[in-house]
Short mmCIF file of C-alpha atoms in Angstrom, two decimals:
data_model
loop_
_atom_site.label_atom_id
_atom_site.label_comp_id
_atom_site.label_asym_id
_atom_site.label_seq_id
_atom_site.Cartn_x
_atom_site.Cartn_y
_atom_site.Cartn_z
CA UNK X 185 8.88 21.91 -3.67
CA UNK X 186 12.28 20.22 -2.17
CA UNK X 187 12.74 16.89 -2.05
CA UNK X 188 15.91 14.71 -1.29
CA UNK X 189 18.08 13.99 -4.35
CA UNK X 190 21.55 12.82 -4.87
CA UNK X 191 24.00 13.08 -7.56
CA UNK X 192 21.97 11.64 -10.46
CA UNK X 193 21.98 7.77 -10.81
CA UNK X 194 23.14 6.29 -14.62
CA UNK X 195 20.17 4.12 -15.41
CA UNK X 196 21.38 1.54 -17.91
CA UNK X 197 19.49 -1.68 -17.78
CA UNK X 198 19.61 -4.71 -20.42
CA UNK X 199 16.55 -5.26 -21.97
CA UNK X 200 16.12 -8.96 -21.06
CA UNK X 201 16.52 -7.32 -17.34
CA UNK X 202 13.82 -4.97 -17.58
CA UNK X 203 11.33 -7.86 -19.06
CA UNK X 204 12.71 -9.69 -16.02
CA UNK X 205 12.04 -6.87 -13.90
CA UNK X 206 8.24 -6.50 -15.13
CA UNK X 207 7.41 -10.59 -15.23
CA UNK X 208 8.14 -10.01 -10.99
CA UNK X 209 4.18 -9.93 -11.20
CA UNK X 210 3.64 -12.51 -12.80
CA UNK X 211 2.80 -15.81 -11.79
CA UNK X 212 2.22 -17.59 -15.22
CA UNK X 213 1.67 -16.49 -18.73
CA UNK X 214 -2.01 -16.92 -19.85
CA UNK X 215 -3.76 -15.97 -23.54
CA UNK X 216 -2.67 -12.43 -24.78
CA UNK X 217 -5.48 -9.68 -24.03
CA UNK X 218 -4.61 -5.73 -23.96
CA UNK X 219 -5.59 -4.60 -20.84
CA UNK X 220 -7.24 -1.22 -19.95
CA UNK X 221 -4.75 1.43 -18.39
CA UNK X 222 -6.71 4.71 -18.03
CA UNK X 223 -5.25 7.47 -15.79
CA UNK X 224 -6.89 6.75 -12.62
CA UNK X 225 -8.54 9.54 -11.15
CA UNK X 226 -8.40 11.29 -8.04
CA UNK X 227 -11.98 11.01 -6.19
CA UNK X 228 -11.92 7.28 -6.29
CA UNK X 229 -9.91 8.30 -3.39
CA UNK X 230 -12.46 9.97 -1.43
CA UNK X 231 -15.83 7.43 -1.90
CA UNK X 232 -17.74 7.19 1.10
CA UNK X 233 -15.87 8.79 3.81
CA UNK X 234 -12.31 8.44 2.84
CA UNK X 235 -10.04 11.36 4.23
CA UNK X 236 -13.09 12.65 5.62
CA UNK X 237 -12.37 13.78 9.33
CA UNK X 238 -14.36 12.30 12.65
CA UNK X 239 -16.32 13.72 14.89
CA UNK X 240 -15.22 13.18 18.56
CA UNK X 241 -18.01 10.61 19.30
CA UNK X 242 -17.16 8.55 16.46
CA UNK X 243 -13.50 8.42 17.18
CA UNK X 244 -14.32 7.54 20.84
CA UNK X 245 -16.48 4.46 19.54
CA UNK X 246 -13.62 3.27 17.56
CA UNK X 247 -10.62 3.85 20.17
CA UNK X 248 -9.41 0.58 21.94
CA UNK X 249 -10.20 0.44 25.35
CA UNK X 250 -7.51 1.70 27.55
CA UNK X 251 -5.91 3.23 24.89
CA UNK X 252 -6.36 7.29 23.86
CA UNK X 253 -5.91 9.61 21.28
CA UNK X 254 -3.66 12.47 21.61
CA UNK X 255 -4.41 15.33 18.98
CA UNK X 256 -1.79 17.91 17.53
CA UNK X 257 -2.74 20.21 19.75
CA UNK X 258 -2.10 18.34 23.01
CA UNK X 259 1.43 17.58 21.31
CA UNK X 260 1.54 21.17 21.15
CA UNK X 261 0.89 22.33 24.48
CA UNK X 262 2.66 20.07 25.98
CA UNK X 263 5.86 20.66 23.96
CA UNK X 264 5.54 24.34 23.48
CA UNK X 265 6.24 23.95 20.44
CA UNK X 266 4.64 26.66 17.36
CA UNK X 267 3.91 26.52 14.22
CA UNK X 268 6.24 29.47 13.71
CA UNK X 269 8.85 27.16 15.51
CA UNK X 270 11.55 24.50 14.17
CA UNK X 271 9.17 22.52 11.91
CA UNK X 272 11.95 19.87 11.49
CA UNK X 273 10.00 18.99 15.66
CA UNK X 274 6.69 19.30 14.78
CA UNK X 275 6.74 17.28 11.47
CA UNK X 276 8.30 14.27 13.26
CA UNK X 277 5.95 14.51 16.28
CA UNK X 278 3.05 14.75 13.93
CA UNK X 279 4.11 11.81 11.96
CA UNK X 280 4.98 9.94 15.14
CA UNK X 281 1.62 10.95 16.56
CA UNK X 282 -0.40 9.92 13.65
CA UNK X 283 0.78 6.19 13.46
CA UNK X 284 0.58 5.63 17.06
CA UNK X 285 -3.05 7.03 16.83
CA UNK X 286 -3.61 4.77 13.72
CA UNK X 287 -2.70 1.97 16.12
CA UNK X 288 -5.03 2.75 19.29
CA UNK X 289 -8.14 2.35 16.71
CA UNK X 290 -9.88 -0.59 16.60
CA UNK X 291 -11.17 -0.08 12.91
CA UNK X 292 -9.26 1.59 9.82
CA UNK X 293 -8.92 1.09 6.32
CA UNK X 294 -6.68 2.36 3.73
CA UNK X 295 -6.25 2.46 -0.13
CA UNK X 296 -2.66 2.67 -1.80
CA UNK X 297 -2.10 3.02 -5.35
CA UNK X 298 1.47 2.64 -6.84
CA UNK X 299 3.28 3.31 -10.21
CA UNK X 300 6.79 1.94 -10.54
CA UNK X 301 8.63 2.65 -13.59
CA UNK X 302 11.60 1.15 -14.83
CA UNK X 303 13.65 2.87 -18.16
CA UNK X 304 16.45 0.88 -20.06
CA UNK X 305 18.91 3.08 -22.01
CA UNK X 306 21.46 2.23 -24.08
CA UNK X 307 19.93 -1.39 -24.43
CA UNK X 308 21.10 -3.81 -27.24
CA UNK X 309 17.68 -2.84 -28.78
CA UNK X 310 17.55 0.38 -31.28
CA UNK X 311 15.12 1.40 -28.74
CA UNK X 312 15.26 2.56 -25.24
CA UNK X 313 12.62 0.46 -23.63
CA UNK X 314 10.20 1.65 -20.56
CA UNK X 315 7.78 0.01 -18.32
CA UNK X 316 5.13 1.29 -16.19
CA UNK X 317 3.54 -1.14 -13.67
CA UNK X 318 0.40 -0.09 -11.86
CA UNK X 319 -0.55 -1.59 -8.52
CA UNK X 320 -3.50 -1.03 -5.85
CA UNK X 321 -3.48 -2.22 -2.46
CA UNK X 322 -6.58 -1.98 -0.25
CA UNK X 323 -7.18 -3.23 3.07
CA UNK X 324 -10.16 -2.66 5.37
CA UNK X 325 -10.51 -3.89 8.96
CA UNK X 326 -13.73 -3.58 11.15
CA UNK X 327 -16.60 -4.97 13.46
CA UNK X 328 -16.81 -7.83 10.63
CA UNK X 329 -13.44 -8.99 10.04
CA UNK X 330 -10.45 -7.62 7.46
CA UNK X 331 -10.83 -8.22 3.60
CA UNK X 332 -8.11 -6.91 0.95
CA UNK X 333 -7.44 -6.76 -2.83
CA UNK X 334 -4.30 -6.36 -4.79
CA UNK X 335 -4.74 -5.90 -8.67
CA UNK X 336 -1.74 -4.93 -10.59
CA UNK X 337 -0.61 -5.17 -14.21
CA UNK X 338 1.56 -3.84 -16.84
CA UNK X 339 0.34 -0.36 -18.04
CA UNK X 340 3.07 0.12 -20.13
CA UNK X 341 5.43 -1.62 -22.33
CA UNK X 342 7.60 0.86 -25.24
CA UNK X 343 10.56 -0.22 -26.89
CA UNK X 344 9.37 -3.47 -28.41
CA UNK X 345 7.26 -1.88 -31.25
CA UNK X 346 3.51 -3.44 -32.09
CA UNK X 347 4.68 -6.98 -30.09
CA UNK X 348 5.23 -4.60 -26.63
CA UNK X 349 1.47 -3.72 -26.69
CA UNK X 350 0.14 -6.75 -27.41
CA UNK X 351 1.93 -8.72 -24.43
CA UNK X 352 1.58 -6.30 -22.01
CA UNK X 353 -1.75 -7.98 -20.95
CA UNK X 354 -0.04 -10.95 -19.96
CA UNK X 355 1.46 -10.03 -16.58
CA UNK X 356 -0.59 -9.29 -13.12
CA UNK X 357 -0.78 -9.94 -9.92
CA UNK X 358 -4.37 -10.13 -8.13
CA UNK X 359 -5.59 -11.56 -5.39
CA UNK X 360 -8.52 -11.37 -2.68
CA UNK X 361 -8.76 -12.36 0.89
CA UNK X 362 -11.53 -12.67 3.43
CA UNK X 363 -10.96 -13.05 7.19
CA UNK X 364 -13.57 -13.02 10.14
CA UNK X 365 -13.86 -14.78 13.47
CA UNK X 366 -15.20 -18.07 11.86
CA UNK X 367 -13.02 -18.76 8.52
CA UNK X 368 -10.14 -17.58 6.12
CA UNK X 369 -11.24 -17.32 2.72
CA UNK X 370 -8.64 -16.74 -0.20
CA UNK X 371 -8.66 -16.43 -4.13
CA UNK X 372 -6.16 -15.63 -6.78
CA UNK X 373 -7.30 -14.40 -10.65
CA UNK X 374 -5.75 -14.93 -13.61
CA UNK X 375 -3.12 -13.21 -14.03
CA UNK X 376 -3.51 -11.32 -17.32
CA UNK X 377 -5.98 -8.41 -18.21
CA UNK X 378 -5.98 -6.17 -15.27
CA UNK X 379 -8.09 -3.14 -15.94
CA UNK X 380 -7.51 0.37 -14.41
CA UNK X 381 -10.62 2.45 -15.31
CA UNK X 382 -10.55 6.04 -16.16
CA UNK X 383 -13.29 8.71 -15.92
CA UNK X 384 -14.68 7.54 -19.37
CA UNK X 385 -16.03 4.77 -17.89
CA UNK X 386 -19.40 4.90 -16.02
CA UNK X 387 -18.44 2.40 -13.37
CA UNK X 388 -14.71 3.57 -12.35
CA UNK X 389 -16.07 4.46 -9.06
CA UNK X 390 -18.06 1.34 -8.37
CA UNK X 391 -14.25 -0.41 -8.44
CA UNK X 392 -11.82 0.06 -5.53
CA UNK X 393 -9.91 2.32 -7.01
CA UNK X 394 -10.86 2.36 -10.58
CA UNK X 395 -8.86 -1.47 -10.68
CA UNK X 396 -11.38 -4.04 -11.98
CA UNK X 397 -10.64 -8.05 -12.43
CA UNK X 398 -12.36 -11.25 -13.25
CA UNK X 399 -12.01 -12.97 -10.07
CA UNK X 400 -12.88 -16.77 -10.14
CA UNK X 401 -15.96 -17.70 -8.71
CA UNK X 402 -15.89 -21.60 -8.65
CA UNK X 403 -14.06 -23.06 -5.66
CA UNK X 404 -10.89 -24.65 -6.32
CA UNK X 405 -8.86 -25.37 -3.25
CA UNK X 406 -6.48 -27.40 -5.31
CA UNK X 407 -3.29 -24.92 -4.40
CA UNK X 408 -2.86 -23.65 -7.83
CA UNK X 409 -1.54 -20.40 -8.35
CA UNK X 410 -4.27 -18.96 -10.85
CA UNK X 411 -7.90 -19.12 -10.59
CA UNK X 412 -7.90 -20.69 -7.30
CA UNK X 413 -10.44 -20.08 -4.80
CA UNK X 414 -10.96 -21.91 -0.94
CA UNK X 415 -12.18 -21.40 2.77
CA UNK X 416 -10.57 -22.18 5.54
CA UNK X 417 -12.18 -22.69 9.07
CA UNK X 418 -9.75 -20.92 11.83
CA UNK X 419 -9.40 -24.03 13.67
CA UNK X 420 -7.93 -25.97 10.28
CA UNK X 421 -5.56 -22.29 9.72
CA UNK X 422 -3.90 -22.04 13.46
CA UNK X 423 -3.34 -25.96 12.91
CA UNK X 424 -1.48 -25.49 9.44
CA UNK X 425 0.09 -22.28 10.83
CA UNK X 426 1.35 -24.37 13.99
CA UNK X 427 5.28 -24.45 14.18
CA UNK X 428 6.14 -20.96 12.39
CA UNK X 429 9.69 -20.14 12.20
CA UNK X 430 12.59 -20.92 13.92
CA UNK X 431 14.76 -18.03 12.55
CA UNK X 432 15.56 -15.43 15.09
CA UNK X 433 15.62 -12.00 13.33
CA UNK X 434 17.69 -9.21 15.41
CA UNK X 435 15.28 -6.51 16.50
CA UNK X 436 16.61 -2.91 16.27
CA UNK X 437 17.37 -1.21 19.78
CA UNK X 438 13.67 -0.48 21.41
CA UNK X 439 14.19 3.12 23.15
CA UNK X 440 11.02 4.67 25.83
CA UNK X 441 8.72 6.47 24.09
CA UNK X 442 6.67 8.60 26.91
CA UNK X 443 4.54 10.14 24.50
CA UNK X 444 2.53 9.64 21.32
CA UNK X 445 4.70 11.98 19.84
CA UNK X 446 7.95 10.53 20.67
CA UNK X 447 10.67 8.61 17.94
CA UNK X 448 9.12 5.51 16.93
CA UNK X 449 10.50 2.21 17.39
CA UNK X 450 11.20 -0.19 14.22
CA UNK X 451 9.80 -3.95 13.85
CA UNK X 452 12.29 -6.05 11.45
CA UNK X 453 9.96 -8.85 9.63
CA UNK X 454 12.94 -10.01 7.53
CA UNK X 455 16.52 -9.76 5.95
CA UNK X 456 18.10 -10.34 2.34
CA UNK X 457 20.89 -10.02 1.36
CA UNK X 458 21.59 -9.07 -2.33
CA UNK X 459 25.27 -8.12 -4.04
CA UNK X 460 26.87 -8.73 -0.50
CA UNK X 461 24.61 -6.20 1.01
CA UNK X 462 22.07 -7.03 3.84
CA UNK X 463 18.65 -5.18 3.26
CA UNK X 464 15.51 -5.33 6.05
CA UNK X 465 12.16 -5.62 5.52
CA UNK X 466 9.45 -4.20 8.60
CA UNK X 467 7.85 -1.55 9.65
CA UNK X 468 7.69 1.63 12.43
CA UNK X 469 4.07 0.56 14.02
CA UNK X 470 1.62 0.29 11.30
CA UNK X 471 1.98 -1.37 8.21
CA UNK X 472 1.76 1.63 5.88
CA UNK X 473 4.64 3.34 7.68
CA UNK X 474 7.41 1.60 6.24
CA UNK X 475 9.59 4.88 6.85
CA UNK X 476 10.48 6.52 10.22
CA UNK X 477 10.17 10.02 10.04
CA UNK X 478 9.87 10.86 13.48
CA UNK X 479 13.52 11.23 14.29
CA UNK X 480 13.94 15.39 14.20
CA UNK X 481 17.60 15.14 13.53
CA UNK X 482 17.39 12.69 10.49
CA UNK X 483 14.92 15.72 8.84
CA UNK X 484 16.58 18.32 6.24
CA UNK X 485 15.93 22.39 6.72
CA UNK X 486 13.77 22.00 3.63
CA UNK X 487 11.10 19.87 5.98
CA UNK X 488 7.83 22.38 6.13
CA UNK X 489 4.45 22.08 7.95
CA UNK X 490 1.42 24.37 6.96
CA UNK X 491 -1.70 24.35 8.76
CA UNK X 492 -5.74 24.93 7.38
CA UNK X 493 -7.20 26.17 10.17
CA UNK X 494 -10.67 25.94 8.19
CA UNK X 495 -10.65 22.33 7.55
CA UNK X 496 -8.38 21.52 10.38
CA UNK X 497 -5.48 19.35 8.32
CA UNK X 498 -1.67 19.53 8.70
CA UNK X 499 0.16 19.10 5.62
CA UNK X 500 3.97 17.77 6.09
CA UNK X 501 5.94 17.73 3.49
CA UNK X 502 8.89 15.66 4.65
CA UNK X 503 12.59 16.17 3.33
CA UNK X 504 15.21 13.83 5.34
CA UNK X 505 19.05 14.82 4.86
CA UNK X 506 21.02 12.96 2.61
CA UNK X 507 23.27 11.16 5.35
CA UNK X 508 20.24 10.08 7.27
CA UNK X 509 18.20 8.72 3.79
CA UNK X 510 18.91 5.09 5.05
CA UNK X 511 18.04 5.10 8.38
CA UNK X 512 14.87 6.58 7.48
CA UNK X 513 13.69 4.40 4.92
CA UNK X 514 15.39 1.48 5.83
CA UNK X 515 12.53 -1.20 5.42
CA UNK X 516 10.98 0.89 1.82
CA UNK X 517 14.26 0.15 0.59
CA UNK X 518 14.51 -3.58 1.85
CA UNK X 519 10.77 -3.69 0.01
CA UNK X 520 11.91 -2.34 -3.57
CA UNK X 521 14.86 -4.46 -3.10
CA UNK X 522 12.96 -7.88 -2.09
CA UNK X 523 10.68 -6.88 -5.56
CA UNK X 524 13.81 -7.42 -8.14
CA UNK X 525 16.14 -9.18 -6.32
CA UNK X 526 15.15 -12.32 -7.82
CA UNK X 527 16.06 -10.92 -11.32
CA UNK X 528 18.43 -7.69 -10.75
CA UNK X 529 21.14 -7.64 -7.83
CA UNK X 530 21.53 -4.43 -7.31
CA UNK X 531 24.35 -3.39 -5.13
CA UNK X 532 24.79 -0.95 -2.68
CA UNK X 533 21.65 0.32 -3.80
CA UNK X 534 20.93 4.18 -2.40
CA UNK X 535 18.26 6.85 -2.75
CA UNK X 536 18.68 9.27 -5.09
CA UNK X 537 14.82 11.02 -4.38
CA UNK X 538 12.34 10.67 -1.50
CA UNK X 539 9.63 13.09 -1.29
CA UNK X 540 6.89 11.87 1.00
CA UNK X 541 3.68 14.85 1.68
CA UNK X 542 1.16 13.81 4.55
CA UNK X 543 -1.57 15.32 5.71
CA UNK X 544 -3.14 14.87 9.60
CA UNK X 545 -6.08 16.19 11.19
CA UNK X 546 -5.73 18.32 14.29
CA UNK X 547 -6.92 14.99 16.15
CA UNK X 548 -3.95 13.26 15.61
CA UNK X 549 -5.82 11.12 12.60
CA UNK X 550 -4.01 10.63 9.26
CA UNK X 551 -5.74 11.62 6.16
CA UNK X 552 -3.62 10.56 3.41
CA UNK X 553 0.31 10.43 2.23
CA UNK X 554 2.10 10.95 -1.26
CA UNK X 555 5.16 9.52 -2.18
CA UNK X 556 7.86 9.65 -4.92
CA UNK X 557 10.75 7.23 -4.33
CA UNK X 558 13.91 6.50 -6.56
CA UNK X 559 16.31 3.77 -5.83
CA UNK X 560 19.45 2.94 -8.17
CA UNK X 561 23.08 2.02 -8.11
CA UNK X 562 25.81 2.99 -10.09
CA UNK X 563 27.97 -0.26 -9.67
CA UNK X 564 27.69 -3.11 -12.14
CA UNK X 565 24.57 -5.53 -11.08
CA UNK X 566 24.71 -9.27 -12.16
CA UNK X 567 21.45 -10.54 -13.56
CA UNK X 568 20.15 -13.64 -11.55
CA UNK X 569 17.93 -15.55 -13.61
CA UNK X 570 20.35 -15.56 -16.41
CA UNK X 571 23.91 -15.35 -16.91
CA UNK X 572 24.95 -11.48 -17.48
CA UNK X 573 25.43 -8.25 -15.81
CA UNK X 574 24.49 -4.59 -16.45
CA UNK X 575 26.18 -1.82 -15.67
CA UNK X 576 23.45 0.05 -12.99
CA UNK X 577 20.09 0.00 -12.56
CA UNK X 578 17.09 1.42 -10.59
CA UNK X 579 13.48 1.56 -10.01
CA UNK X 580 11.15 4.57 -9.21
CA UNK X 581 7.80 4.45 -7.34
CA UNK X 582 4.69 7.11 -7.47
CA UNK X 583 2.28 6.30 -4.48
CA UNK X 584 -0.99 7.46 -3.02
CA UNK X 585 -2.73 6.69 0.13
CA UNK X 586 -6.13 7.25 1.37
CA UNK X 587 -7.22 6.49 4.78
CA UNK X 588 -10.85 5.83 6.23
CA UNK X 589 -12.10 4.81 9.29
CA UNK X 590 -16.29 4.82 9.76
CA UNK X 591 -18.31 1.90 9.43
CA UNK X 592 -18.83 2.56 5.94
CA UNK X 593 -15.39 2.25 4.99
CA UNK X 594 -14.55 -0.61 7.42
CA UNK X 595 -17.46 -2.94 7.05
CA UNK X 596 -16.06 -5.99 5.00
CA UNK X 597 -19.71 -7.49 5.02
CA UNK X 598 -20.08 -4.73 2.67
CA UNK X 599 -16.85 -5.28 0.28
CA UNK X 600 -17.98 -8.82 0.52
CA UNK X 601 -21.56 -7.95 -1.57
CA UNK X 602 -20.00 -6.05 -3.92
CA UNK X 603 -17.05 -7.96 -4.82
CA UNK X 604 -17.36 -11.50 -3.49
CA UNK X 605 -21.02 -12.18 -3.12
CA UNK X 606 -20.41 -15.83 -3.06
CA UNK X 607 -19.39 -15.87 0.64
CA UNK X 608 -22.81 -14.88 0.99
CA UNK X 609 -24.11 -18.36 -0.77
CA UNK X 610 -24.44 -21.48 0.98
CA UNK X 611 -23.21 -23.68 -2.21
CA UNK X 612 -19.41 -22.74 -1.44
CA UNK X 613 -19.42 -23.89 1.96
CA UNK X 614 -19.96 -27.44 3.40
CA UNK X 615 -16.78 -28.13 0.59
CA UNK X 616 -13.80 -29.07 3.10
CA UNK X 617 -11.63 -27.74 5.85
CA UNK X 618 -14.81 -27.89 7.96
CA UNK X 619 -16.36 -24.96 6.47
CA UNK X 620 -19.96 -25.37 7.41
CA UNK X 621 -23.01 -23.30 6.02
CA UNK X 622 -24.00 -21.66 9.27
CA UNK X 623 -20.81 -19.40 8.30
CA UNK X 624 -21.94 -18.03 5.29
CA UNK X 625 -22.19 -14.35 5.28
CA UNK X 626 -25.84 -12.20 5.74
CA UNK X 627 -25.70 -9.74 3.18
CA UNK X 628 -29.11 -9.72 2.34
CA UNK X 629 -28.74 -5.92 4.01
CA UNK X 630 -25.78 -4.69 1.73
CA UNK X 631 -25.95 -3.08 -1.45
CA UNK X 632 -24.92 -5.24 -4.44
CA UNK X 633 -22.48 -3.99 -7.22
CA UNK X 634 -25.29 -3.29 -9.58
CA UNK X 635 -27.85 -1.16 -7.19
CA UNK X 636 -24.20 0.16 -5.40
CA UNK X 637 -24.07 4.27 -6.27
CA UNK X 638 -21.13 5.54 -4.85
CA UNK X 639 -20.78 9.15 -3.61
CA UNK X 640 -17.76 11.04 -4.15
CA UNK X 641 -17.18 13.76 -0.79
CA UNK X 642 -16.46 16.87 -0.46
CA UNK X 643 -12.87 16.44 0.67
CA UNK X 644 -12.02 15.79 -2.93
CA UNK X 645 -12.51 19.54 -3.70
CA UNK X 646 -9.51 20.46 -1.45
CA UNK X 647 -7.12 17.73 -2.53
CA UNK X 648 -3.77 19.23 -3.66
CA UNK X 649 -1.87 16.41 -5.73
CA UNK X 650 2.19 16.65 -6.29
CA UNK X 651 1.90 14.57 -9.23
CA UNK X 652 0.49 17.37 -10.87
#
């Protein structure tokens, strides 16, 4: 598989810088304990109806009023494009179509697991240093509201001898949030001890992407960064959020989109300047769409599209032309820089690899994304937290996204019953923030974690991983 790869970037990061990169995920240090870091099985991305196609009746029932879902075949019929024609046009069109359709649905969910790695060579230590950081993020939006969870932790910290394995459990980032028409709930767990289970654990499928952390069960609204848990009614939340920001962010030029497959418009949500270089945060129409692969002229001739007629799946192998990679990946780059800017000022960072394989069903609904990306700088980079510099730096991310749309995938009360049953207990309500006992969730019809029996669907047997 051909991917975008520019000339090899030398990764020469000081050991202290690597430790600081790892700590970007940490908000405090707790008692040492060794987390579980097994290989995440692919089956976790196919639990329930995730990555399954939708029949016409179900799709129509979750389409926003006044909107429509446009199929790939309608795009082909209208444009006259064929699979034997220009694959760059078809890949760009299907990507734009999938993002547009996603925004025209009333319910959706996606799971994403990211493995990030940093390698430090020629360090001041006698050993090279290697760091792996695993993060799982999930978001669900349906008839009963929204639920999200992030569990992150360091899965490898090599080059420090026995000390590395004993301290990697100090780092992590673990939160849950729940939002419905009545209230917003938030809780943050201890940073240390994020566990990523594999097939050796009989409960691996019960956890979201095999990721587990012991979230706090005690109601605490003291504003602490760790072990906090609170529930706020919507009126209170709106009062706190009044005013907003007075900072105006210049938006890119918006072009007309006559069709669902027309090139996407970007929305900038933030800017940051690091080492004299300005970077941008935002998306191209959906939270997962930080890339603009909808401009056919930006894609390389190695871009390809294949079609599985039996299962009605289009598989896009997106290869961005090197001279356009900073345009296509503008917001993705900003996100990567944001993760490290408080520790290392990557100057004039450039993409050295960008691989994206995207699956979309014939009805135009996105099924999965797999991506590999590397970013680096050959220039001298200042350290921010401490005085010093490094002769270049970089990071690499591998991620897989899994999408689901049915009630079983998007009913947030179901996730509350499994992972946050306190929201169905009236003793947690009436504690302030104007939340009352009539806001308590009725979770009596949902399985509990103990009774939950997750099932893997048949699409798991057809999945082709790019990480093998």
